[in-house]
Amino acid sequence: SMITIVAEAGLNPQGNVRTACQMTEAAKRAGADIVKFQTYDVKKLLRPNDPSYGLLQQLSLKCSPGESSARQQ
């Protein structure tokens, strides 16, 4: 059976798409087949007055309007 190696990136890009791409390239060089990121819509998870709202908003990946945060290569 085939083994698939998954690199867990989580929230480590801290909202920076360039960092996410660099992490993906590093995982590829290390032999990973897949890189898993955590994505979410803060507006659907929390109310703006929640103490964690601002922090989670900063950590979410920023994309241009109409661009999906999950892009395949």
PDB file of N, CA, C and O in Angstrom:
ATOM      1  N   SER A   1       0.832  -1.189   0.000  1.00  0.00           N
ATOM      2  CA  SER A   1       0.000   0.000   0.000  1.00  0.00           C
ATOM      3  C   SER A   1       0.877   1.252   0.000  1.00  0.00           C
ATOM      4  O   SER A   1       1.977   1.256   0.522  1.00  0.00           O
ATOM      5  N   MET A   2       0.356   2.317  -0.567  1.00  0.00           N
ATOM      6  CA  MET A   2       1.091   3.575  -0.678  1.00  0.00           C
ATOM      7  C   MET A   2       0.940   4.415   0.597  1.00  0.00           C
ATOM      8  O   MET A   2      -0.128   4.493   1.176  1.00  0.00           O
ATOM      9  N   ILE A   3       2.013   5.047   1.014  1.00  0.00           N
ATOM     10  CA  ILE A   3       1.991   5.928   2.180  1.00  0.00           C
ATOM     11  C   ILE A   3       1.969   7.373   1.696  1.00  0.00           C
ATOM     12  O   ILE A   3       2.732   7.758   0.813  1.00  0.00           O
ATOM     13  N   THR A   4       1.094   8.184   2.289  1.00  0.00           N
ATOM     14  CA  THR A   4       1.010   9.607   1.978  1.00  0.00           C
ATOM     15  C   THR A   4       1.516  10.391   3.184  1.00  0.00           C
ATOM     16  O   THR A   4       1.050  10.188   4.298  1.00  0.00           O
ATOM     17  N   ILE A   5       2.466  11.267   2.954  1.00  0.00           N
ATOM     18  CA  ILE A   5       3.025  12.088   4.031  1.00  0.00           C
ATOM     19  C   ILE A   5       2.336  13.452   4.013  1.00  0.00           C
ATOM     20  O   ILE A   5       2.351  14.149   2.998  1.00  0.00           O
ATOM     21  N   VAL A   6       1.731  13.818   5.157  1.00  0.00           N
ATOM     22  CA  VAL A   6       1.005  15.076   5.290  1.00  0.00           C
ATOM     23  C   VAL A   6       1.780  16.000   6.216  1.00  0.00           C
ATOM     24  O   VAL A   6       2.074  15.632   7.356  1.00  0.00           O
ATOM     25  N   ALA A   7       2.112  17.192   5.736  1.00  0.00           N
ATOM     26  CA  ALA A   7       2.759  18.214   6.568  1.00  0.00           C
ATOM     27  C   ALA A   7       1.662  19.084   7.168  1.00  0.00           C
ATOM     28  O   ALA A   7       0.815  19.608   6.448  1.00  0.00           O
ATOM     29  N   GLU A   8       1.663  19.235   8.475  1.00  0.00           N
ATOM     30  CA  GLU A   8       0.650  20.029   9.179  1.00  0.00           C
ATOM     31  C   GLU A   8       1.178  21.449   9.355  1.00  0.00           C
ATOM     32  O   GLU A   8       2.099  21.689  10.117  1.00  0.00           O
ATOM     33  N   ALA A   9       0.590  22.402   8.638  1.00  0.00           N
ATOM     34  CA  ALA A   9       1.007  23.800   8.742  1.00  0.00           C
ATOM     35  C   ALA A   9       0.128  24.579   9.716  1.00  0.00           C
ATOM     36  O   ALA A   9       0.567  25.557  10.296  1.00  0.00           O
ATOM     37  N   GLY A  10      -1.119  24.160   9.873  1.00  0.00           N
ATOM     38  CA  GLY A  10      -2.026  24.812  10.813  1.00  0.00           C
ATOM     39  C   GLY A  10      -2.190  26.290  10.534  1.00  0.00           C
ATOM     40  O   GLY A  10      -2.405  26.722   9.416  1.00  0.00           O
ATOM     41  N   LEU A  11      -2.055  27.106  11.580  1.00  0.00           N
ATOM     42  CA  LEU A  11      -2.177  28.563  11.471  1.00  0.00           C
ATOM     43  C   LEU A  11      -0.817  29.241  11.378  1.00  0.00           C
ATOM     44  O   LEU A  11      -0.725  30.463  11.432  1.00  0.00           O
ATOM     45  N   ASN A  12       0.247  28.472  11.247  1.00  0.00           N
ATOM     46  CA  ASN A  12       1.599  29.030  11.281  1.00  0.00           C
ATOM     47  C   ASN A  12       1.914  30.121  10.261  1.00  0.00           C
ATOM     48  O   ASN A  12       2.773  30.950  10.525  1.00  0.00           O
ATOM     49  N   PRO A  13       1.242  30.190   9.104  1.00  0.00           N
ATOM     50  CA  PRO A  13       1.534  31.304   8.192  1.00  0.00           C
ATOM     51  C   PRO A  13       1.102  32.664   8.744  1.00  0.00           C
ATOM     52  O   PRO A  13       1.488  33.699   8.232  1.00  0.00           O
ATOM     53  N   GLN A  14       0.299  32.667   9.796  1.00  0.00           N
ATOM     54  CA  GLN A  14      -0.162  33.883  10.468  1.00  0.00           C
ATOM     55  C   GLN A  14      -0.775  34.887   9.498  1.00  0.00           C
ATOM     56  O   GLN A  14      -0.535  36.085   9.562  1.00  0.00           O
ATOM     57  N   GLY A  15      -1.573  34.377   8.573  1.00  0.00           N
ATOM     58  CA  GLY A  15      -2.301  35.229   7.647  1.00  0.00           C
ATOM     59  C   GLY A  15      -1.530  35.674   6.420  1.00  0.00           C
ATOM     60  O   GLY A  15      -2.041  36.409   5.593  1.00  0.00           O
ATOM     61  N   ASN A  16      -0.303  35.225   6.263  1.00  0.00           N
ATOM     62  CA  ASN A  16       0.541  35.677   5.168  1.00  0.00           C
ATOM     63  C   ASN A  16       0.596  34.607   4.078  1.00  0.00           C
ATOM     64  O   ASN A  16       1.145  33.520   4.289  1.00  0.00           O
ATOM     65  N   VAL A  17       0.049  34.918   2.912  1.00  0.00           N
ATOM     66  CA  VAL A  17       0.000  33.943   1.816  1.00  0.00           C
ATOM     67  C   VAL A  17       1.408  33.587   1.348  1.00  0.00           C
ATOM     68  O   VAL A  17       1.694  32.432   1.042  1.00  0.00           O
ATOM     69  N   ARG A  18       2.305  34.566   1.305  1.00  0.00           N
ATOM     70  CA  ARG A  18       3.691  34.295   0.881  1.00  0.00           C
ATOM     71  C   ARG A  18       4.344  33.276   1.834  1.00  0.00           C
ATOM     72  O   ARG A  18       5.003  32.340   1.391  1.00  0.00           O
ATOM     73  N   THR A  19       4.138  33.456   3.129  1.00  0.00           N
ATOM     74  CA  THR A  19       4.680  32.511   4.110  1.00  0.00           C
ATOM     75  C   THR A  19       4.080  31.124   3.894  1.00  0.00           C
ATOM     76  O   THR A  19       4.780  30.114   3.971  1.00  0.00           O
ATOM     77  N   ALA A  20       2.780  31.067   3.620  1.00  0.00           N
ATOM     78  CA  ALA A  20       2.129  29.779   3.361  1.00  0.00           C
ATOM     79  C   ALA A  20       2.753  29.088   2.157  1.00  0.00           C
ATOM     80  O   ALA A  20       2.999  27.879   2.179  1.00  0.00           O
ATOM     81  N   CYS A  21       3.051  29.856   1.112  1.00  0.00           N
ATOM     82  CA  CYS A  21       3.690  29.276  -0.081  1.00  0.00           C
ATOM     83  C   CYS A  21       5.098  28.788   0.239  1.00  0.00           C
ATOM     84  O   CYS A  21       5.506  27.712  -0.220  1.00  0.00           O
ATOM     85  N   GLN A  22       5.832  29.555   1.025  1.00  0.00           N
ATOM     86  CA  GLN A  22       7.185  29.144   1.423  1.00  0.00           C
ATOM     87  C   GLN A  22       7.135  27.867   2.257  1.00  0.00           C
ATOM     88  O   GLN A  22       7.966  26.966   2.090  1.00  0.00           O
ATOM     89  N   MET A  23       6.148  27.776   3.142  1.00  0.00           N
ATOM     90  CA  MET A  23       5.998  26.562   3.949  1.00  0.00           C
ATOM     91  C   MET A  23       5.660  25.366   3.078  1.00  0.00           C
ATOM     92  O   MET A  23       6.141  24.257   3.310  1.00  0.00           O
ATOM     93  N   THR A  24       4.835  25.591   2.059  1.00  0.00           N
ATOM     94  CA  THR A  24       4.474  24.513   1.139  1.00  0.00           C
ATOM     95  C   THR A  24       5.696  24.014   0.381  1.00  0.00           C
ATOM     96  O   THR A  24       5.908  22.803   0.247  1.00  0.00           O
ATOM     97  N   GLU A  25       6.518  24.938  -0.094  1.00  0.00           N
ATOM     98  CA  GLU A  25       7.743  24.552  -0.804  1.00  0.00           C
ATOM     99  C   GLU A  25       8.704  23.803   0.123  1.00  0.00           C
ATOM    100  O   GLU A  25       9.320  22.808  -0.283  1.00  0.00           O
ATOM    101  N   ALA A  26       8.829  24.254   1.373  1.00  0.00           N
ATOM    102  CA  ALA A  26       9.714  23.574   2.335  1.00  0.00           C
ATOM    103  C   ALA A  26       9.206  22.159   2.618  1.00  0.00           C
ATOM    104  O   ALA A  26       9.998  21.210   2.696  1.00  0.00           O
ATOM    105  N   ALA A  27       7.902  22.014   2.752  1.00  0.00           N
ATOM    106  CA  ALA A  27       7.322  20.689   2.993  1.00  0.00           C
ATOM    107  C   ALA A  27       7.558  19.772   1.799  1.00  0.00           C
ATOM    108  O   ALA A  27       7.871  18.587   1.957  1.00  0.00           O
ATOM    109  N   LYS A  28       7.441  20.327   0.608  1.00  0.00           N
ATOM    110  CA  LYS A  28       7.688  19.546  -0.613  1.00  0.00           C
ATOM    111  C   LYS A  28       9.140  19.060  -0.651  1.00  0.00           C
ATOM    112  O   LYS A  28       9.407  17.894  -0.933  1.00  0.00           O
ATOM    113  N   ARG A  29      10.069  19.977  -0.342  1.00  0.00           N
ATOM    114  CA  ARG A  29      11.495  19.593  -0.320  1.00  0.00           C
ATOM    115  C   ARG A  29      11.771  18.533   0.747  1.00  0.00           C
ATOM    116  O   ARG A  29      12.648  17.690   0.578  1.00  0.00           O
ATOM    117  N   ALA A  30      11.003  18.551   1.830  1.00  0.00           N
ATOM    118  CA  ALA A  30      11.188  17.579   2.911  1.00  0.00           C
ATOM    119  C   ALA A  30      10.527  16.240   2.604  1.00  0.00           C
ATOM    120  O   ALA A  30      10.672  15.290   3.365  1.00  0.00           O
ATOM    121  N   GLY A  31       9.788  16.177   1.487  1.00  0.00           N
ATOM    122  CA  GLY A  31       9.195  14.905   1.088  1.00  0.00           C
ATOM    123  C   GLY A  31       7.702  14.774   1.349  1.00  0.00           C
ATOM    124  O   GLY A  31       7.133  13.703   1.157  1.00  0.00           O
ATOM    125  N   ALA A  32       7.040  15.849   1.771  1.00  0.00           N
ATOM    126  CA  ALA A  32       5.598  15.788   2.021  1.00  0.00           C
ATOM    127  C   ALA A  32       4.832  15.699   0.709  1.00  0.00           C
ATOM    128  O   ALA A  32       5.229  16.284  -0.297  1.00  0.00           O
ATOM    129  N   ASP A  33       3.747  14.958   0.730  1.00  0.00           N
ATOM    130  CA  ASP A  33       2.863  14.848  -0.423  1.00  0.00           C
ATOM    131  C   ASP A  33       1.747  15.884  -0.371  1.00  0.00           C
ATOM    132  O   ASP A  33       1.234  16.316  -1.402  1.00  0.00           O
ATOM    133  N   ILE A  34       1.366  16.254   0.850  1.00  0.00           N
ATOM    134  CA  ILE A  34       0.243  17.164   1.082  1.00  0.00           C
ATOM    135  C   ILE A  34       0.626  18.117   2.205  1.00  0.00           C
ATOM    136  O   ILE A  34       1.316  17.724   3.147  1.00  0.00           O
ATOM    137  N   VAL A  35       0.156  19.361   2.120  1.00  0.00           N
ATOM    138  CA  VAL A  35       0.307  20.319   3.221  1.00  0.00           C
ATOM    139  C   VAL A  35      -1.091  20.703   3.680  1.00  0.00           C
ATOM    140  O   VAL A  35      -1.928  21.102   2.871  1.00  0.00           O
ATOM    141  N   LYS A  36      -1.329  20.564   4.978  1.00  0.00           N
ATOM    142  CA  LYS A  36      -2.652  20.863   5.543  1.00  0.00           C
ATOM    143  C   LYS A  36      -2.590  22.167   6.319  1.00  0.00           C
ATOM    144  O   LYS A  36      -1.797  22.326   7.235  1.00  0.00           O
ATOM    145  N   PHE A  37      -3.430  23.130   5.922  1.00  0.00           N
ATOM    146  CA  PHE A  37      -3.574  24.406   6.617  1.00  0.00           C
ATOM    147  C   PHE A  37      -4.936  24.447   7.285  1.00  0.00           C
ATOM    148  O   PHE A  37      -5.865  23.786   6.837  1.00  0.00           O
ATOM    149  N   GLN A  38      -5.066  25.220   8.323  1.00  0.00           N
ATOM    150  CA  GLN A  38      -6.366  25.468   8.930  1.00  0.00           C
ATOM    151  C   GLN A  38      -6.901  26.771   8.362  1.00  0.00           C
ATOM    152  O   GLN A  38      -6.209  27.787   8.378  1.00  0.00           O
ATOM    153  N   THR A  39      -8.089  26.729   7.830  1.00  0.00           N
ATOM    154  CA  THR A  39      -8.726  27.941   7.320  1.00  0.00           C
ATOM    155  C   THR A  39     -10.094  28.072   7.973  1.00  0.00           C
ATOM    156  O   THR A  39     -10.708  27.077   8.367  1.00  0.00           O
ATOM    157  N   TYR A  40     -10.546  29.287   8.094  1.00  0.00           N
ATOM    158  CA  TYR A  40     -11.831  29.552   8.723  1.00  0.00           C
ATOM    159  C   TYR A  40     -12.280  30.953   8.344  1.00  0.00           C
ATOM    160  O   TYR A  40     -11.488  31.774   7.887  1.00  0.00           O
ATOM    161  N   ASP A  41     -13.544  31.215   8.562  1.00  0.00           N
ATOM    162  CA  ASP A  41     -14.116  32.543   8.371  1.00  0.00           C
ATOM    163  C   ASP A  41     -14.462  33.074   9.749  1.00  0.00           C
ATOM    164  O   ASP A  41     -15.422  32.622  10.376  1.00  0.00           O
ATOM    165  N   VAL A  42     -13.670  34.020  10.240  1.00  0.00           N
ATOM    166  CA  VAL A  42     -13.846  34.549  11.586  1.00  0.00           C
ATOM    167  C   VAL A  42     -15.262  35.088  11.783  1.00  0.00           C
ATOM    168  O   VAL A  42     -15.862  34.902  12.843  1.00  0.00           O
ATOM    169  N   LYS A  43     -15.814  35.709  10.754  1.00  0.00           N
ATOM    170  CA  LYS A  43     -17.151  36.301  10.868  1.00  0.00           C
ATOM    171  C   LYS A  43     -18.226  35.246  11.101  1.00  0.00           C
ATOM    172  O   LYS A  43     -19.266  35.541  11.660  1.00  0.00           O
ATOM    173  N   LYS A  44     -17.963  34.011  10.674  1.00  0.00           N
ATOM    174  CA  LYS A  44     -18.921  32.922  10.893  1.00  0.00           C
ATOM    175  C   LYS A  44     -18.696  32.220  12.234  1.00  0.00           C
ATOM    176  O   LYS A  44     -19.583  31.527  12.720  1.00  0.00           O
ATOM    177  N   LEU A  45     -17.511  32.390  12.816  1.00  0.00           N
ATOM    178  CA  LEU A  45     -17.185  31.723  14.076  1.00  0.00           C
ATOM    179  C   LEU A  45     -17.470  32.572  15.312  1.00  0.00           C
ATOM    180  O   LEU A  45     -17.894  32.056  16.341  1.00  0.00           O
ATOM    181  N   LEU A  46     -17.204  33.867  15.218  1.00  0.00           N
ATOM    182  CA  LEU A  46     -17.275  34.737  16.388  1.00  0.00           C
ATOM    183  C   LEU A  46     -17.993  36.038  16.086  1.00  0.00           C
ATOM    184  O   LEU A  46     -18.051  36.472  14.939  1.00  0.00           O
ATOM    185  N   ARG A  47     -18.473  36.668  17.125  1.00  0.00           N
ATOM    186  CA  ARG A  47     -19.025  38.020  17.003  1.00  0.00           C
ATOM    187  C   ARG A  47     -17.870  39.007  17.122  1.00  0.00           C
ATOM    188  O   ARG A  47     -16.892  38.745  17.822  1.00  0.00           O
ATOM    189  N   PRO A  48     -17.970  40.170  16.461  1.00  0.00           N
ATOM    190  CA  PRO A  48     -16.884  41.159  16.510  1.00  0.00           C
ATOM    191  C   PRO A  48     -16.490  41.596  17.920  1.00  0.00           C
ATOM    192  O   PRO A  48     -15.349  41.982  18.146  1.00  0.00           O
ATOM    193  N   ASN A  49     -17.387  41.513  18.883  1.00  0.00           N
ATOM    194  CA  ASN A  49     -17.049  41.922  20.250  1.00  0.00           C
ATOM    195  C   ASN A  49     -16.397  40.809  21.069  1.00  0.00           C
ATOM    196  O   ASN A  49     -16.044  41.020  22.232  1.00  0.00           O
ATOM    197  N   ASP A  50     -16.205  39.632  20.485  1.00  0.00           N
ATOM    198  CA  ASP A  50     -15.521  38.539  21.190  1.00  0.00           C
ATOM    199  C   ASP A  50     -14.047  38.902  21.377  1.00  0.00           C
ATOM    200  O   ASP A  50     -13.414  39.398  20.450  1.00  0.00           O
ATOM    201  N   PRO A  51     -13.477  38.662  22.562  1.00  0.00           N
ATOM    202  CA  PRO A  51     -12.073  39.010  22.804  1.00  0.00           C
ATOM    203  C   PRO A  51     -11.078  38.371  21.831  1.00  0.00           C
ATOM    204  O   PRO A  51     -10.018  38.929  21.572  1.00  0.00           O
ATOM    205  N   SER A  52     -11.402  37.223  21.266  1.00  0.00           N
ATOM    206  CA  SER A  52     -10.497  36.525  20.344  1.00  0.00           C
ATOM    207  C   SER A  52     -10.671  36.956  18.891  1.00  0.00           C
ATOM    208  O   SER A  52      -9.877  36.562  18.034  1.00  0.00           O
ATOM    209  N   TYR A  53     -11.694  37.728  18.597  1.00  0.00           N
ATOM    210  CA  TYR A  53     -12.023  38.086  17.212  1.00  0.00           C
ATOM    211  C   TYR A  53     -10.848  38.743  16.487  1.00  0.00           C
ATOM    212  O   TYR A  53     -10.471  38.324  15.399  1.00  0.00           O
ATOM    213  N   GLY A  54     -10.247  39.760  17.086  1.00  0.00           N
ATOM    214  CA  GLY A  54      -9.159  40.489  16.430  1.00  0.00           C
ATOM    215  C   GLY A  54      -7.961  39.609  16.138  1.00  0.00           C
ATOM    216  O   GLY A  54      -7.387  39.662  15.046  1.00  0.00           O
ATOM    217  N   LEU A  55      -7.572  38.778  17.102  1.00  0.00           N
ATOM    218  CA  LEU A  55      -6.424  37.892  16.911  1.00  0.00           C
ATOM    219  C   LEU A  55      -6.682  36.899  15.786  1.00  0.00           C
ATOM    220  O   LEU A  55      -5.846  36.725  14.895  1.00  0.00           O
ATOM    221  N   LEU A  56      -7.841  36.257  15.805  1.00  0.00           N
ATOM    222  CA  LEU A  56      -8.145  35.281  14.753  1.00  0.00           C
ATOM    223  C   LEU A  56      -8.281  35.945  13.392  1.00  0.00           C
ATOM    224  O   LEU A  56      -7.926  35.357  12.376  1.00  0.00           O
ATOM    225  N   GLN A  57      -8.766  37.180  13.359  1.00  0.00           N
ATOM    226  CA  GLN A  57      -8.856  37.909  12.093  1.00  0.00           C
ATOM    227  C   GLN A  57      -7.450  38.128  11.524  1.00  0.00           C
ATOM    228  O   GLN A  57      -7.225  37.995  10.333  1.00  0.00           O
ATOM    229  N   GLN A  58      -6.475  38.439  12.390  1.00  0.00           N
ATOM    230  CA  GLN A  58      -5.094  38.657  11.944  1.00  0.00           C
ATOM    231  C   GLN A  58      -4.453  37.374  11.424  1.00  0.00           C
ATOM    232  O   GLN A  58      -3.622  37.406  10.522  1.00  0.00           O
ATOM    233  N   LEU A  59      -4.816  36.233  12.001  1.00  0.00           N
ATOM    234  CA  LEU A  59      -4.200  34.964  11.631  1.00  0.00           C
ATOM    235  C   LEU A  59      -4.786  34.340  10.372  1.00  0.00           C
ATOM    236  O   LEU A  59      -4.179  33.454   9.781  1.00  0.00           O
ATOM    237  N   SER A  60      -5.955  34.782   9.938  1.00  0.00           N
ATOM    238  CA  SER A  60      -6.581  34.170   8.766  1.00  0.00           C
ATOM    239  C   SER A  60      -5.855  34.609   7.495  1.00  0.00           C
ATOM    240  O   SER A  60      -5.348  35.716   7.403  1.00  0.00           O
ATOM    241  N   LEU A  61      -5.789  33.702   6.521  1.00  0.00           N
ATOM    242  CA  LEU A  61      -5.126  34.013   5.255  1.00  0.00           C
ATOM    243  C   LEU A  61      -5.887  35.095   4.519  1.00  0.00           C
ATOM    244  O   LEU A  61      -7.109  35.065   4.435  1.00  0.00           O
ATOM    245  N   LYS A  62      -5.155  36.051   3.985  1.00  0.00           N
ATOM    246  CA  LYS A  62      -5.759  37.165   3.258  1.00  0.00           C
ATOM    247  C   LYS A  62      -5.719  36.860   1.762  1.00  0.00           C
ATOM    248  O   LYS A  62      -4.675  36.553   1.219  1.00  0.00           O
ATOM    249  N   CYS A  63      -6.870  36.947   1.121  1.00  0.00           N
ATOM    250  CA  CYS A  63      -6.958  36.703  -0.313  1.00  0.00           C
ATOM    251  C   CYS A  63      -7.628  37.884  -0.978  1.00  0.00           C
ATOM    252  O   CYS A  63      -8.387  38.614  -0.356  1.00  0.00           O
ATOM    253  N   SER A  64      -7.343  38.047  -2.244  1.00  0.00           N
ATOM    254  CA  SER A  64      -7.995  39.082  -3.025  1.00  0.00           C
ATOM    255  C   SER A  64      -9.462  38.723  -3.198  1.00  0.00           C
ATOM    256  O   SER A  64      -9.829  37.552  -3.165  1.00  0.00           O
ATOM    257  N   PRO A  65     -10.339  39.729  -3.412  1.00  0.00           N
ATOM    258  CA  PRO A  65     -11.760  39.417  -3.640  1.00  0.00           C
ATOM    259  C   PRO A  65     -11.921  38.411  -4.774  1.00  0.00           C
ATOM    260  O   PRO A  65     -11.316  38.541  -5.817  1.00  0.00           O
ATOM    261  N   GLY A  66     -12.726  37.386  -4.535  1.00  0.00           N
ATOM    262  CA  GLY A  66     -12.981  36.381  -5.542  1.00  0.00           C
ATOM    263  C   GLY A  66     -11.968  35.252  -5.571  1.00  0.00           C
ATOM    264  O   GLY A  66     -12.156  34.260  -6.232  1.00  0.00           O
ATOM    265  N   GLU A  67     -10.874  35.394  -4.826  1.00  0.00           N
ATOM    266  CA  GLU A  67      -9.828  34.368  -4.797  1.00  0.00           C
ATOM    267  C   GLU A  67     -10.086  33.430  -3.622  1.00  0.00           C
ATOM    268  O   GLU A  67     -10.326  33.872  -2.517  1.00  0.00           O
ATOM    269  N   SER A  68     -10.027  32.155  -3.856  1.00  0.00           N
ATOM    270  CA  SER A  68     -10.203  31.168  -2.794  1.00  0.00           C
ATOM    271  C   SER A  68      -8.965  31.100  -1.932  1.00  0.00           C
ATOM    272  O   SER A  68      -7.847  31.208  -2.410  1.00  0.00           O
ATOM    273  N   SER A  69      -9.148  30.910  -0.614  1.00  0.00           N
ATOM    274  CA  SER A  69      -7.991  30.763   0.261  1.00  0.00           C
ATOM    275  C   SER A  69      -7.329  29.404   0.105  1.00  0.00           C
ATOM    276  O   SER A  69      -6.209  29.191   0.492  1.00  0.00           O
ATOM    277  N   ALA A  70      -8.056  28.449  -0.480  1.00  0.00           N
ATOM    278  CA  ALA A  70      -7.485  27.122  -0.715  1.00  0.00           C
ATOM    279  C   ALA A  70      -7.170  26.980  -2.200  1.00  0.00           C
ATOM    280  O   ALA A  70      -8.055  26.797  -3.010  1.00  0.00           O
ATOM    281  N   ARG A  71      -5.900  27.112  -2.546  1.00  0.00           N
ATOM    282  CA  ARG A  71      -5.498  27.000  -3.952  1.00  0.00           C
ATOM    283  C   ARG A  71      -4.703  25.723  -4.140  1.00  0.00           C
ATOM    284  O   ARG A  71      -3.863  25.375  -3.328  1.00  0.00           O
ATOM    285  N   GLN A  72      -4.969  25.041  -5.241  1.00  0.00           N
ATOM    286  CA  GLN A  72      -4.226  23.822  -5.557  1.00  0.00           C
ATOM    287  C   GLN A  72      -3.160  24.128  -6.585  1.00  0.00           C
ATOM    288  O   GLN A  72      -3.324  24.994  -7.427  1.00  0.00           O
ATOM    289  N   GLN A  73      -2.040  23.421  -6.510  1.00  0.00           N
ATOM    290  CA  GLN A  73      -0.986  23.587  -7.507  1.00  0.00           C
ATOM    291  C   GLN A  73      -0.956  22.399  -8.427  1.00  0.00           C
ATOM    292  O   GLN A  73      -1.277  21.337  -8.089  1.00  0.00           O
TER     293      GLN A  73
END
